[in-house]
PDB file of C-alpha atoms in Angstrom:
ATOM      1  CA  MET A   1     120.385 -43.573  16.181  1.00 56.00           C
ATOM      2  CA  LYS A   2     118.825 -40.328  17.448  1.00 57.00           C
ATOM      3  CA  LYS A   3     121.554 -38.378  15.678  1.00 57.00           C
ATOM      4  CA  HIS A   4     120.767 -40.116  12.326  1.00 56.00           C
ATOM      5  CA  LEU A   5     117.053 -39.519  12.780  1.00 56.00           C
ATOM      6  CA  TYR A   6     117.685 -35.852  13.589  1.00 59.00           C
ATOM      7  CA  LEU A   7     119.914 -35.405  10.495  1.00 54.00           C
ATOM      8  CA  SER A   8     117.351 -37.195   8.308  1.00 59.00           C
ATOM      9  CA  VAL A   9     114.592 -34.838   9.463  1.00 55.00           C
ATOM     10  CA  ILE A  10     116.789 -31.797   8.768  1.00 61.00           C
ATOM     11  CA  LEU A  11     117.705 -33.171   5.319  1.00 55.00           C
ATOM     12  CA  LEU A  12     114.051 -33.804   4.422  1.00 58.00           C
ATOM     13  CA  PHE A  13     113.069 -30.338   5.649  1.00 58.00           C
ATOM     14  CA  THR A  14     115.832 -28.728   3.563  1.00 61.00           C
ATOM     15  CA  ILE A  15     114.744 -30.608   0.438  1.00 62.00           C
ATOM     16  CA  PHE A  16     111.100 -29.676   1.019  1.00 58.00           C
ATOM     17  CA  VAL A  17     111.956 -25.968   1.467  1.00 56.00           C
ATOM     18  CA  ASN A  18     114.107 -25.939  -1.679  1.00 59.00           C
ATOM     19  CA  LEU A  19     111.392 -27.570  -3.760  1.00 56.00           C
ATOM     20  CA  SER A  20     108.623 -25.330  -2.466  1.00 55.00           C
ATOM     21  CA  CYS A  21     110.632 -22.136  -3.076  1.00 56.00           C
ATOM     22  CA  LYS A  22     111.591 -22.999  -6.621  1.00 54.00           C
ATOM     23  CA  LYS A  23     111.181 -19.933  -8.842  1.00 55.00           C
ATOM     24  CA  THR A  24     108.726 -20.120 -11.696  1.00 56.00           C
ATOM     25  CA  LYS A  25     109.435 -18.612 -15.093  1.00 60.00           C
ATOM     26  CA  ASP A  26     109.105 -14.819 -15.034  1.00 59.00           C
ATOM     27  CA  THR A  27     106.381 -13.435 -17.218  1.00 65.00           C
ATOM     28  CA  ILE A  28     106.434 -10.084 -18.977  1.00 62.00           C
ATOM     29  CA  PRO A  29     103.872  -7.808 -17.314  1.00 59.00           C
ATOM     30  CA  ASP A  30     101.188  -6.111 -19.349  1.00 65.00           C
ATOM     31  CA  GLN A  31     101.693  -2.467 -20.220  1.00 64.00           C
ATOM     32  CA  GLN A  32     100.856  -0.231 -17.275  1.00 64.00           C
ATOM     33  CA  GLN A  33      97.239   0.904 -17.298  1.00 70.00           C
ATOM     34  CA  ILE A  34      95.769   4.109 -15.923  1.00 69.00           C
ATOM     35  CA  LEU A  35      93.765   3.357 -12.779  1.00 67.00           C
ATOM     36  CA  THR A  36      90.104   4.301 -12.974  1.00 70.00           C
ATOM     37  CA  SER A  37      89.342   3.682  -9.306  1.00 73.00           C
ATOM     38  CA  ASP A  38      91.487   3.499  -6.202  1.00 70.00           C
ATOM     39  CA  THR A  39      90.867   2.912  -2.524  1.00 70.00           C
ATOM     40  CA  SER A  40      94.423   3.253  -1.199  1.00 80.00           C
ATOM     41  CA  GLY A  41      93.918   6.738   0.226  1.00 84.00           C
ATOM     42  CA  MET A  42      97.423   7.731  -0.959  1.00 90.00           C
ATOM     43  CA  THR A  43      96.705   8.670  -4.550  1.00 93.00           C
ATOM     44  CA  GLY A  44      95.102  11.590  -6.308  1.00 95.00           C
ATOM     45  CA  LYS A  45      93.807  12.215  -9.816  1.00 95.00           C
ATOM     46  CA  LEU A  46      95.744  14.433 -12.196  1.00 97.00           C
ATOM     47  CA  THR A  47      94.375  16.202 -15.263  1.00 98.00           C
ATOM     48  CA  VAL A  48      96.483  18.564 -17.383  1.00 98.00           C
ATOM     49  CA  TYR A  49      94.889  21.134 -19.693  1.00 98.00           C
ATOM     50  CA  VAL A  50      97.227  22.282 -22.461  1.00 98.00           C
ATOM     51  CA  LYS A  51      97.103  25.722 -24.059  1.00 98.00           C
ATOM     52  CA  TYR A  52      99.520  27.880 -26.039  1.00 98.00           C
ATOM     53  CA  LEU A  53     100.221  31.569 -26.450  1.00 97.00           C
ATOM     54  CA  ASN A  54      99.805  32.280 -30.175  1.00 96.00           C
ATOM     55  CA  GLN A  55     101.592  34.942 -32.223  1.00 93.00           C
ATOM     56  CA  SER A  56      98.723  37.393 -31.584  1.00 95.00           C
ATOM     57  CA  GLY A  57      99.126  37.061 -27.803  1.00 95.00           C
ATOM     58  CA  GLN A  58      95.949  35.000 -27.318  1.00 97.00           C
ATOM     59  CA  VAL A  59      95.827  31.886 -25.147  1.00 97.00           C
ATOM     60  CA  VAL A  60      94.369  29.055 -27.253  1.00 97.00           C
ATOM     61  CA  ASN A  61      93.656  25.351 -26.587  1.00 98.00           C
ATOM     62  CA  ALA A  62      96.522  23.188 -27.854  1.00 98.00           C
ATOM     63  CA  ASN A  63      95.251  20.051 -29.554  1.00 97.00           C
ATOM     64  CA  ASN A  64      97.477  17.167 -30.729  1.00 97.00           C
ATOM     65  CA  THR A  65     100.032  17.768 -27.984  1.00 98.00           C
ATOM     66  CA  ASP A  66     102.397  15.350 -26.232  1.00 97.00           C
ATOM     67  CA  VAL A  67     102.281  15.568 -22.426  1.00 97.00           C
ATOM     68  CA  PHE A  68     104.839  13.754 -20.284  1.00 97.00           C
ATOM     69  CA  LEU A  69     104.912  13.206 -16.517  1.00 97.00           C
ATOM     70  CA  TYR A  70     108.331  12.979 -14.830  1.00 97.00           C
ATOM     71  CA  ALA A  71     109.590  12.302 -11.319  1.00 96.00           C
ATOM     72  CA  SER A  72     112.421  14.851 -11.541  1.00 96.00           C
ATOM     73  CA  ARG A  73     113.622  17.847 -13.541  1.00 95.00           C
ATOM     74  CA  GLU A  74     116.873  15.977 -14.258  1.00 94.00           C
ATOM     75  CA  ASP A  75     114.896  13.279 -16.102  1.00 94.00           C
ATOM     76  CA  ILE A  76     113.413  15.931 -18.413  1.00 94.00           C
ATOM     77  CA  THR A  77     116.857  17.436 -19.030  1.00 93.00           C
ATOM     78  CA  ALA A  78     118.309  14.014 -19.857  1.00 92.00           C
ATOM     79  CA  ASP A  79     115.444  13.197 -22.234  1.00 91.00           C
ATOM     80  CA  LEU A  80     115.672  16.544 -24.027  1.00 90.00           C
ATOM     81  CA  ALA A  81     119.455  16.170 -24.346  1.00 91.00           C
ATOM     82  CA  GLY A  82     118.957  12.752 -25.917  1.00 87.00           C
ATOM     83  CA  THR A  83     121.310  11.066 -23.434  1.00 77.00           C
ATOM     84  CA  ASN A  84     118.649   8.587 -22.290  1.00 74.00           C
ATOM     85  CA  ASN A  85     115.677   6.798 -23.677  1.00 73.00           C
ATOM     86  CA  ASP A  86     112.329   8.010 -22.450  1.00 85.00           C
ATOM     87  CA  LEU A  87     112.457   8.531 -18.667  1.00 94.00           C
ATOM     88  CA  ALA A  88     108.859   9.734 -18.396  1.00 95.00           C
ATOM     89  CA  ILE A  89     106.546   7.963 -15.967  1.00 94.00           C
ATOM     90  CA  TYR A  90     103.560   8.510 -18.268  1.00 94.00           C
ATOM     91  CA  ARG A  91     103.167   9.762 -21.838  1.00 94.00           C
ATOM     92  CA  ILE A  92      99.846  11.006 -23.140  1.00 96.00           C
ATOM     93  CA  TYR A  93      98.960  12.351 -26.565  1.00 96.00           C
ATOM     94  CA  THR A  94      95.961  14.681 -26.343  1.00 96.00           C
ATOM     95  CA  GLY A  95      94.746  13.972 -29.862  1.00 95.00           C
ATOM     96  CA  SER A  96      91.939  16.215 -31.030  1.00 95.00           C
ATOM     97  CA  GLY A  97      91.456  17.620 -27.514  1.00 96.00           C
ATOM     98  CA  ASN A  98      93.674  19.577 -25.172  1.00 97.00           C
ATOM     99  CA  THR A  99      93.318  17.377 -22.067  1.00 98.00           C
ATOM    100  CA  ALA A 100      95.779  14.823 -20.692  1.00 97.00           C
ATOM    101  CA  TYR A 101      94.171  12.693 -17.984  1.00 97.00           C
ATOM    102  CA  PHE A 102      96.761  10.772 -15.949  1.00 96.00           C
ATOM    103  CA  GLY A 103      94.278   9.043 -13.655  1.00 93.00           C
ATOM    104  CA  TYR A 104      95.235   8.041 -10.120  1.00 93.00           C
ATOM    105  CA  ILE A 105      98.899   8.553  -9.292  1.00 93.00           C
ATOM    106  CA  ASN A 106     100.832   8.405  -6.039  1.00 94.00           C
ATOM    107  CA  TYR A 107     101.072  11.346  -3.701  1.00 94.00           C
ATOM    108  CA  GLY A 108     104.069  13.561  -4.531  1.00 96.00           C
ATOM    109  CA  ASN A 109     105.555  16.293  -6.686  1.00 97.00           C
ATOM    110  CA  TYR A 110     105.819  15.712 -10.434  1.00 98.00           C
ATOM    111  CA  TYR A 111     107.169  17.594 -13.418  1.00 98.00           C
ATOM    112  CA  VAL A 112     105.060  17.978 -16.541  1.00 98.00           C
ATOM    113  CA  LEU A 113     106.473  18.600 -20.009  1.00 97.00           C
ATOM    114  CA  ALA A 114     104.105  19.571 -22.819  1.00 98.00           C
ATOM    115  CA  PHE A 115     105.276  20.062 -26.373  1.00 95.00           C
ATOM    116  CA  ASN A 116     103.864  20.360 -29.834  1.00 97.00           C
ATOM    117  CA  ASN A 117     106.211  20.656 -32.805  1.00 95.00           C
ATOM    118  CA  ASN A 118     103.595  21.749 -35.316  1.00 94.00           C
ATOM    119  CA  ILE A 119     101.202  24.505 -34.335  1.00 95.00           C
ATOM    120  CA  SER A 120     100.936  26.648 -37.467  1.00 93.00           C
ATOM    121  CA  GLY A 121     104.420  25.439 -38.391  1.00 94.00           C
ATOM    122  CA  LEU A 122     105.971  26.457 -35.047  1.00 96.00           C
ATOM    123  CA  SER A 123     107.212  24.504 -32.028  1.00 97.00           C
ATOM    124  CA  TYR A 124     105.768  25.200 -28.590  1.00 98.00           C
ATOM    125  CA  SER A 125     106.737  23.734 -25.205  1.00 97.00           C
ATOM    126  CA  LYS A 126     106.508  24.309 -21.476  1.00 97.00           C
ATOM    127  CA  THR A 127     107.676  22.573 -18.301  1.00 97.00           C
ATOM    128  CA  SER A 128     105.789  22.897 -15.027  1.00 98.00           C
ATOM    129  CA  ILE A 129     105.571  21.255 -11.619  1.00 97.00           C
ATOM    130  CA  VAL A 130     102.467  19.916  -9.920  1.00 97.00           C
ATOM    131  CA  GLN A 131     101.791  18.436  -6.519  1.00 97.00           C
ATOM    132  CA  VAL A 132      99.410  15.483  -6.324  1.00 97.00           C
ATOM    133  CA  ARG A 133      97.710  15.191  -2.946  1.00 96.00           C
ATOM    134  CA  PRO A 134      95.874  12.154  -1.560  1.00 95.00           C
ATOM    135  CA  GLN A 135      92.217  11.871  -2.539  1.00 93.00           C
ATOM    136  CA  GLN A 136      92.270  15.150  -4.481  1.00 95.00           C
ATOM    137  CA  ASN A 137      91.394  15.939  -8.091  1.00 96.00           C
ATOM    138  CA  GLU A 138      94.402  17.984  -9.158  1.00 97.00           C
ATOM    139  CA  THR A 139      94.325  20.065 -12.326  1.00 97.00           C
ATOM    140  CA  LEU A 140      97.141  21.875 -14.042  1.00 98.00           C
ATOM    141  CA  THR A 141      96.727  24.305 -16.907  1.00 98.00           C
ATOM    142  CA  ILE A 142     100.005  24.564 -18.771  1.00 98.00           C
ATOM    143  CA  THR A 143     100.453  27.319 -21.380  1.00 98.00           C
ATOM    144  CA  MET A 144     103.148  26.567 -23.925  1.00 98.00           C
ATOM    145  CA  ILE A 145     105.219  29.310 -25.522  1.00 97.00           C
ATOM    146  CA  HIS A 146     107.175  29.472 -28.765  1.00 94.00           C
TER     147      HIS A 146
END
């Protein structure tokens, strides 16, 4: 009798655990948003200013430029070779300005690729590295060349 009672309790417990751990339907997360405030203590802000060296040798603000943030140089190489779909962590189009604000991102080293395929009919690009430190406002000025 004790053995049957013991087995019944184990069976009921097993059924209860299985029912309570039943997985719900996965939902598609919203597109990742840039954080505007953070209290983690492990992130820093990153702003990239984009310029280019024109044909006259002057450094000029580069408007309407694509700026990509990558975790590794290999990811940039793969993207530029066309062997992968976009591996960038973030993609920002500067529009009428020359500033790409990435907001709060995790502490670490990142690679930045800036390119513009139509500045006075020419293509300009540049790759650089930046270190984001906790609770710091990091800025990078990247000057693209033809």
